[in-house]
Amino acid sequence: MTAPYRISFICTGNICRSPMGEVVLRQLIADAGLADRFEVTSRGTGGWHQGDPADPRTLAALAARGYDGATHRAAQLTDADIRDHDLLIALARDHERALLDRGADPDRVALLTTWDPDQPSDPDVFDPYYSDADAFDTVLTQVERSAAAVLEQLRASRRH
C-alpha cells in the first residue's frame, strides 16, 4: 500500500479560507470513495489563532452547505509541513510567497485560483475576516468550484 498523497491549504490565520478548502476537499474526496488515497490538512502562515476553532462565520457557511468543520483547530505552518506535503495550495499570492521564501518546492506550490473554472481576474481568494457573513458564503462558493477541479486533476494524475 502506498502512502496517501498529502495536500494542505495555506492562508494567513487558518480560521477562514484554508479551513474551507480543507473541509470541502476532504468531503469531496470521501464522497468519491478516495479517502484512503489522500490526506487533506490546512495551515496558517501566522500563529495568532493556533488551537482555535475556525471562525464562527466559516463554520456557519460550511454548515449551511452540509459540511462539518467543527473539529478544525488552527495550526501554524511548519517546516515539516512544507517538506512532507505533496501539494501546498496557497489561497493568495502572499501565502504562495511565504511558502517559496521558506524553501517549498515550486513544483508543489499552487494558488487555489489556478483551478477556479471561472478564472477570476484577481488570483487571490478574498479574505472575508473583516467582512460580513455574505463574504464567507462568496468565498465558499469559489472554494467549492476550485476544490472540485482540484479533485478532478488529482484523480487524473493519481490513476495507477
Coordinates of N, CA and C in Angstrom, one line a residue:
M1 N 0.8 -1.2 0.0 CA 0.0 0.0 0.0 C 0.9 1.2 0.0
T2 N 0.5 2.2 -0.8 CA 1.3 3.4 -0.9 C 0.8 4.5 0.1
A3 N 1.7 5.4 0.5 CA 1.3 6.4 1.4 C 0.3 7.4 0.7
P4 N -0.6 7.9 1.5 CA -1.6 8.9 0.9 C -0.9 10.1 0.3
Y5 N -1.4 10.7 -0.7 CA -0.9 11.9 -1.3 C -1.4 13.0 -0.3
R6 N -0.5 13.9 0.1 CA -0.8 14.9 1.2 C -0.9 16.2 0.6
I7 N -2.1 16.9 0.9 CA -2.4 18.2 0.4 C -2.7 19.1 1.6
S8 N -2.2 20.3 1.5 CA -2.5 21.3 2.6 C -2.9 22.6 2.0
F9 N -4.0 23.2 2.5 CA -4.4 24.6 2.1 C -3.7 25.6 3.1
I10 N -3.2 26.7 2.5 CA -2.5 27.6 3.3 C -3.1 29.0 3.2
C11 N -3.4 29.6 4.3 CA -3.9 31.0 4.3 C -3.2 31.7 5.5
T12 N -3.7 32.8 6.0 CA -3.0 33.6 7.0 C -3.1 33.1 8.4
G13 N -4.3 33.0 8.9 CA -4.5 32.5 10.3 C -5.1 31.2 10.4
N14 N -5.5 30.5 9.3 CA -6.0 29.2 9.3 C -7.4 29.1 10.1
I15 N -8.2 30.2 9.9 CA -9.5 30.1 10.5 C -10.7 30.5 9.5
C16 N -10.3 30.9 8.3 CA -11.4 31.3 7.4 C -11.2 30.5 6.1
R17 N -10.3 30.9 5.2 CA -10.2 30.4 3.9 C -9.6 29.0 3.8
S18 N -8.5 28.7 4.4 CA -7.9 27.4 4.3 C -8.7 26.3 5.0
P19 N -9.4 26.6 6.1 CA -10.2 25.5 6.6 C -11.4 25.2 5.7
M20 N -11.9 26.2 5.0 CA -12.9 25.9 4.0 C -12.3 24.9 2.9
G21 N -11.1 25.2 2.4 CA -10.5 24.3 1.4 C -10.3 22.9 2.0
E22 N -9.8 22.8 3.2 CA -9.6 21.5 3.8 C -10.9 20.7 3.9
V23 N -11.9 21.3 4.5 CA -13.2 20.6 4.8 C -13.9 20.2 3.4
V24 N -13.9 21.2 2.5 CA -14.6 20.9 1.2 C -13.9 19.8 0.4
L25 N -12.5 19.9 0.3 CA -11.8 18.9 -0.5 C -11.9 17.5 0.2
R26 N -11.7 17.5 1.5 CA -11.8 16.3 2.2 C -13.2 15.6 2.0
Q27 N -14.2 16.4 2.0 CA -15.6 15.8 1.8 C -15.7 15.3 0.4
L28 N -15.2 16.1 -0.6 CA -15.3 15.6 -2.0 C -14.5 14.3 -2.2
I29 N -13.4 14.2 -1.6 CA -12.6 13.0 -1.6 C -13.3 11.8 -1.0
A30 N -13.9 12.1 0.2 CA -14.7 11.0 0.8 C -15.9 10.6 0.0
D31 N -16.6 11.5 -0.6 CA -17.7 11.2 -1.4 C -17.4 10.4 -2.7
A32 N -16.1 10.6 -3.1 CA -15.6 9.9 -4.3 C -15.1 8.5 -3.9
G33 N -15.1 8.2 -2.6 CA -14.5 6.9 -2.2 C -13.0 6.8 -2.2
L34 N -12.4 8.0 -2.1 CA -10.9 8.0 -2.2 C -10.2 8.5 -1.0
A35 N -10.9 8.4 0.2 CA -10.3 8.9 1.4 C -9.0 8.2 1.8
D36 N -8.8 6.9 1.4 CA -7.6 6.2 1.7 C -6.4 6.6 0.9
R37 N -6.7 7.4 -0.2 CA -5.6 7.8 -1.1 C -5.1 9.2 -0.9
F38 N -5.8 10.0 -0.1 CA -5.5 11.4 0.0 C -5.6 11.8 1.5
E39 N -4.7 12.7 1.9 CA -4.8 13.3 3.3 C -4.8 14.8 3.1
V40 N -5.8 15.5 3.7 CA -6.0 16.9 3.5 C -5.9 17.6 4.8
T41 N -5.1 18.7 4.9 CA -5.0 19.5 6.1 C -5.0 21.0 5.7
S42 N -4.9 21.8 6.6 CA -4.7 23.3 6.3 C -3.9 23.9 7.4
R43 N -3.2 25.0 7.1 CA -2.3 25.7 8.0 C -2.4 27.2 7.7
G44 N -1.9 27.9 8.7 CA -1.8 29.4 8.5 C -0.3 29.8 8.6
T45 N 0.0 30.9 7.8 CA 1.3 31.4 7.8 C 1.7 32.0 9.2
G46 N 0.7 32.4 9.9 CA 0.9 33.0 11.2 C 0.2 32.2 12.3
G47 N 0.7 32.4 13.5 CA 0.2 31.5 14.6 C -0.8 32.2 15.6
W48 N -1.4 33.3 15.2 CA -2.3 34.1 16.1 C -3.4 33.3 16.6
H49 N -4.0 32.4 15.8 CA -5.2 31.6 16.2 C -4.9 30.2 16.5
Q50 N -3.6 29.8 16.7 CA -3.2 28.4 16.8 C -4.1 27.8 18.0
G51 N -4.7 26.6 17.6 CA -5.5 25.9 18.6 C -7.0 26.3 18.6
D52 N -7.3 27.4 17.9 CA -8.7 27.9 17.9 C -9.5 27.2 16.9
P53 N -10.8 27.1 17.1 CA -11.7 26.6 16.0 C -11.7 27.6 14.9
A54 N -12.3 27.2 13.8 CA -12.5 28.1 12.6 C -13.4 29.2 13.1
D55 N -13.3 30.3 12.3 CA -14.1 31.5 12.6 C -15.6 31.0 12.6
P56 N -16.4 31.5 13.5 CA -17.8 31.1 13.5 C -18.6 31.3 12.2
R57 N -18.2 32.3 11.4 CA -18.8 32.6 10.1 C -18.4 31.5 9.1
T58 N -17.1 31.0 9.2 CA -16.7 29.9 8.4 C -17.5 28.7 8.7
L59 N -17.6 28.4 10.0 CA -18.4 27.2 10.4 C -19.9 27.3 9.9
A60 N -20.4 28.5 10.0 CA -21.8 28.7 9.6 C -22.0 28.5 8.1
A61 N -21.1 29.1 7.3 CA -21.1 28.9 5.9 C -21.0 27.5 5.5
L62 N -20.0 26.8 6.1 CA -19.9 25.4 5.8 C -21.1 24.6 6.2
A63 N -21.6 24.8 7.3 CA -22.8 24.0 7.8 C -24.0 24.2 6.9
A64 N -24.2 25.5 6.5 CA -25.3 25.8 5.6 C -25.3 25.0 4.3
R65 N -24.1 24.5 3.9 CA -24.0 23.7 2.7 C -23.7 22.2 3.0
G66 N -23.9 21.8 4.2 CA -23.8 20.4 4.6 C -22.4 19.9 4.9
Y67 N -21.5 20.8 5.2 CA -20.1 20.4 5.6 C -20.0 20.6 7.1
D68 N -19.1 19.8 7.7 CA -18.9 19.8 9.1 C -17.4 20.2 9.4
G69 N -17.2 21.5 9.8 CA -15.9 22.0 10.2 C -15.6 22.0 11.7
A70 N -16.5 21.4 12.5 CA -16.4 21.5 13.9 C -15.1 21.0 14.5
T71 N -14.5 20.1 13.9 CA -13.2 19.6 14.5 C -12.0 20.4 14.2
H72 N -12.1 21.3 13.3 CA -11.0 22.1 12.9 C -10.4 22.9 14.0
R73 N -9.0 22.8 14.1 CA -8.3 23.7 15.0 C -7.1 24.3 14.2
A74 N -7.0 25.6 14.4 CA -6.0 26.3 13.6 C -4.6 25.8 14.0
A75 N -3.7 25.7 13.0 CA -2.4 25.3 13.1 C -1.5 26.2 12.3
Q76 N -0.3 26.5 12.8 CA 0.7 27.3 12.0 C 1.5 26.4 11.2
L77 N 1.8 26.9 10.0 CA 2.7 26.2 9.0 C 4.0 25.9 9.6
T78 N 4.5 24.7 9.5 CA 5.9 24.4 10.0 C 6.8 23.9 8.8
D79 N 8.1 23.9 9.0 CA 9.0 23.4 8.0 C 8.6 21.9 7.6
A80 N 8.2 21.1 8.6 CA 7.8 19.8 8.3 C 6.6 19.7 7.4
D81 N 5.6 20.6 7.6 CA 4.5 20.7 6.7 C 5.0 21.0 5.2
I82 N 5.9 21.9 5.1 CA 6.4 22.3 3.8 C 7.1 21.1 3.2
R83 N 7.9 20.4 4.0 CA 8.7 19.2 3.5 C 7.8 18.0 3.2
D84 N 6.8 17.8 4.0 CA 6.1 16.5 3.9 C 4.8 16.5 3.1
H85 N 4.3 17.6 2.6 CA 3.1 17.7 1.8 C 3.5 17.6 0.3
D86 N 2.7 16.9 -0.4 CA 2.9 16.7 -1.8 C 2.4 17.9 -2.6
L87 N 1.4 18.6 -2.1 CA 0.8 19.8 -2.7 C 0.4 20.8 -1.7
L88 N 0.9 22.0 -1.8 CA 0.6 23.1 -0.9 C -0.2 24.1 -1.7
I89 N -1.5 24.3 -1.4 CA -2.4 25.2 -2.1 C -2.5 26.5 -1.3
A90 N -2.0 27.5 -1.9 CA -2.0 28.8 -1.3 C -3.3 29.5 -1.7
L91 N -3.9 30.2 -0.7 CA -5.2 30.9 -1.0 C -4.9 32.3 -1.6
A92 N -3.7 32.8 -1.5 CA -3.4 34.1 -2.0 C -1.9 34.2 -2.3
R93 N -1.5 35.2 -3.1 CA -0.1 35.3 -3.5 C 0.8 35.5 -2.4
D94 N 0.4 36.2 -1.3 CA 1.3 36.4 -0.2 C 1.6 35.0 0.5
H95 N 0.6 34.1 0.5 CA 0.8 32.8 1.1 C 1.8 32.0 0.2
E96 N 1.6 32.1 -1.1 CA 2.5 31.5 -2.1 C 3.9 32.0 -1.9
R97 N 4.1 33.3 -1.7 CA 5.4 33.8 -1.5 C 6.0 33.3 -0.2
A98 N 5.2 33.3 0.9 CA 5.7 32.8 2.2 C 6.2 31.3 2.0
L99 N 5.4 30.5 1.3 CA 5.9 29.1 1.1 C 7.2 29.0 0.4
L100 N 7.3 29.8 -0.7 CA 8.5 29.8 -1.5 C 9.7 30.4 -0.8
D101 N 9.4 31.4 0.0 CA 10.5 32.0 0.8 C 11.0 31.1 1.8
R102 N 10.2 30.2 2.3 CA 10.6 29.2 3.3 C 11.2 27.9 2.7
G103 N 11.3 27.9 1.4 CA 12.0 26.8 0.7 C 11.1 25.7 0.1
A104 N 9.8 26.0 0.0 CA 9.0 25.0 -0.6 C 9.3 24.8 -2.1
D105 N 9.2 23.6 -2.5 CA 9.5 23.2 -3.9 C 8.4 23.9 -4.8
P106 N 8.8 24.8 -5.7 CA 7.8 25.5 -6.5 C 6.9 24.6 -7.3
D107 N 7.4 23.4 -7.6 CA 6.5 22.4 -8.3 C 5.4 21.8 -7.4
R108 N 5.5 22.1 -6.1 CA 4.5 21.5 -5.2 C 3.6 22.7 -4.6
V109 N 3.8 23.9 -5.1 CA 3.0 25.1 -4.6 C 2.1 25.6 -5.7
A110 N 0.9 25.9 -5.4 CA 0.0 26.5 -6.4 C -1.1 27.3 -5.7
L111 N -1.5 28.3 -6.5 CA -2.6 29.1 -6.0 C -3.9 28.4 -6.2
L112 N -4.9 28.5 -5.3 CA -6.1 27.8 -5.5 C -6.8 28.3 -6.8
T113 N -6.7 29.5 -7.1 CA -7.4 30.1 -8.2 C -6.9 29.5 -9.5
T114 N -5.8 28.8 -9.5 CA -5.3 28.1 -10.7 C -6.4 27.1 -11.2
W115 N -7.1 26.5 -10.3 CA -8.1 25.6 -10.6 C -9.5 26.2 -10.8
D116 N -9.7 27.4 -10.5 CA -11.1 28.0 -10.5 C -11.5 28.1 -11.9
P117 N -12.6 27.4 -12.3 CA -13.1 27.4 -13.7 C -13.6 28.7 -14.1
D118 N -13.9 29.6 -13.2 CA -14.3 31.0 -13.5 C -13.2 31.9 -13.8
Q119 N -11.9 31.4 -13.6 CA -10.7 32.2 -13.8 C -10.9 33.7 -13.4
P120 N -11.0 34.0 -12.1 CA -11.1 35.3 -11.7 C -9.9 36.2 -12.1
S121 N -10.2 37.5 -12.3 CA -9.1 38.4 -12.6 C -8.1 38.5 -11.4
D122 N -8.6 38.4 -10.2 CA -7.8 38.5 -9.0 C -7.3 37.1 -8.6
P123 N -6.0 36.8 -8.7 CA -5.6 35.4 -8.3 C -5.7 35.1 -6.8
D124 N -6.0 36.1 -6.0 CA -6.1 35.8 -4.6 C -7.6 35.6 -4.2
V125 N -7.8 34.6 -3.4 CA -9.1 34.3 -2.8 C -9.3 35.4 -1.7
F126 N -10.3 36.2 -1.8 CA -10.6 37.3 -0.9 C -10.6 36.8 0.6
D127 N -10.0 37.6 1.4 CA -10.0 37.2 2.9 C -11.3 37.9 3.5
P128 N -12.2 37.0 3.9 CA -13.5 37.5 4.4 C -13.5 38.0 5.9
Y129 N -12.3 37.8 6.6 CA -12.2 38.0 8.0 C -12.9 39.3 8.5
Y130 N -12.6 40.4 7.8 CA -13.1 41.7 8.2 C -14.5 42.1 7.5
S131 N -15.1 41.1 7.0 CA -16.4 41.3 6.3 C -17.5 40.6 7.0
D132 N -18.7 40.6 6.3 CA -19.9 40.0 6.9 C -20.0 38.5 6.4
A133 N -21.1 37.9 6.9 CA -21.3 36.5 6.6 C -21.5 36.2 5.1
D134 N -22.0 37.2 4.4 CA -22.2 37.0 2.9 C -20.8 36.8 2.2
A135 N -19.8 37.5 2.7 CA -18.5 37.4 2.1 C -18.0 35.9 2.3
F136 N -18.3 35.3 3.5 CA -17.9 34.0 3.7 C -18.6 33.0 2.7
D137 N -19.8 33.3 2.5 CA -20.6 32.4 1.5 C -20.0 32.6 0.1
T138 N -19.6 33.8 -0.3 CA -19.0 34.0 -1.6 C -17.7 33.3 -1.7
V139 N -16.8 33.4 -0.6 CA -15.6 32.7 -0.6 C -15.8 31.2 -0.7
L140 N -16.7 30.6 0.0 CA -17.0 29.2 0.0 C -17.4 28.8 -1.4
T141 N -18.2 29.6 -2.1 CA -18.6 29.2 -3.5 C -17.3 29.1 -4.4
Q142 N -16.4 30.0 -4.2 CA -15.2 29.9 -5.0 C -14.3 28.7 -4.6
V143 N -14.2 28.4 -3.3 CA -13.5 27.3 -2.8 C -14.1 26.0 -3.3
E144 N -15.5 25.9 -3.3 CA -16.1 24.7 -3.8 C -15.8 24.4 -5.2
R145 N -16.0 25.4 -6.1 CA -15.8 25.1 -7.5 C -14.3 24.8 -7.8
S146 N -13.4 25.5 -7.1 CA -12.0 25.2 -7.3 C -11.6 23.8 -6.7
A147 N -12.1 23.5 -5.6 CA -11.8 22.2 -5.0 C -12.3 21.0 -5.8
A148 N -13.4 21.2 -6.5 CA -13.9 20.2 -7.4 C -13.0 20.0 -8.6
A149 N -12.4 21.1 -9.1 CA -11.4 21.0 -10.1 C -10.1 20.4 -9.6
V150 N -9.7 20.7 -8.4 CA -8.5 20.1 -7.8 C -8.7 18.5 -7.8
L151 N -9.9 18.1 -7.3 CA -10.1 16.7 -7.2 C -10.1 16.0 -8.6
E152 N -10.6 16.6 -9.5 CA -10.6 16.0 -10.9 C -9.2 15.9 -11.4
Q153 N -8.3 16.9 -11.1 CA -6.9 16.8 -11.5 C -6.2 15.7 -10.8
L154 N -6.5 15.6 -9.5 CA -5.8 14.6 -8.6 C -6.2 13.2 -9.1
R155 N -7.5 13.1 -9.4 CA -8.0 11.7 -9.9 C -7.3 11.3 -11.2
A156 N -7.1 12.3 -12.1 CA -6.5 12.0 -13.3 C -5.0 11.7 -13.2
S157 N -4.3 12.5 -12.3 CA -2.9 12.3 -12.2 C -2.5 11.2 -11.3
R158 N -3.4 10.7 -10.4 CA -3.1 9.6 -9.5 C -3.6 8.3 -9.9
R159 N -4.1 8.1 -11.1 CA -4.6 6.8 -11.5 C -3.4 5.9 -11.7
H160 N -3.5 4.7 -11.3 CA -2.5 3.7 -11.5 C -3.0 2.5 -12.3

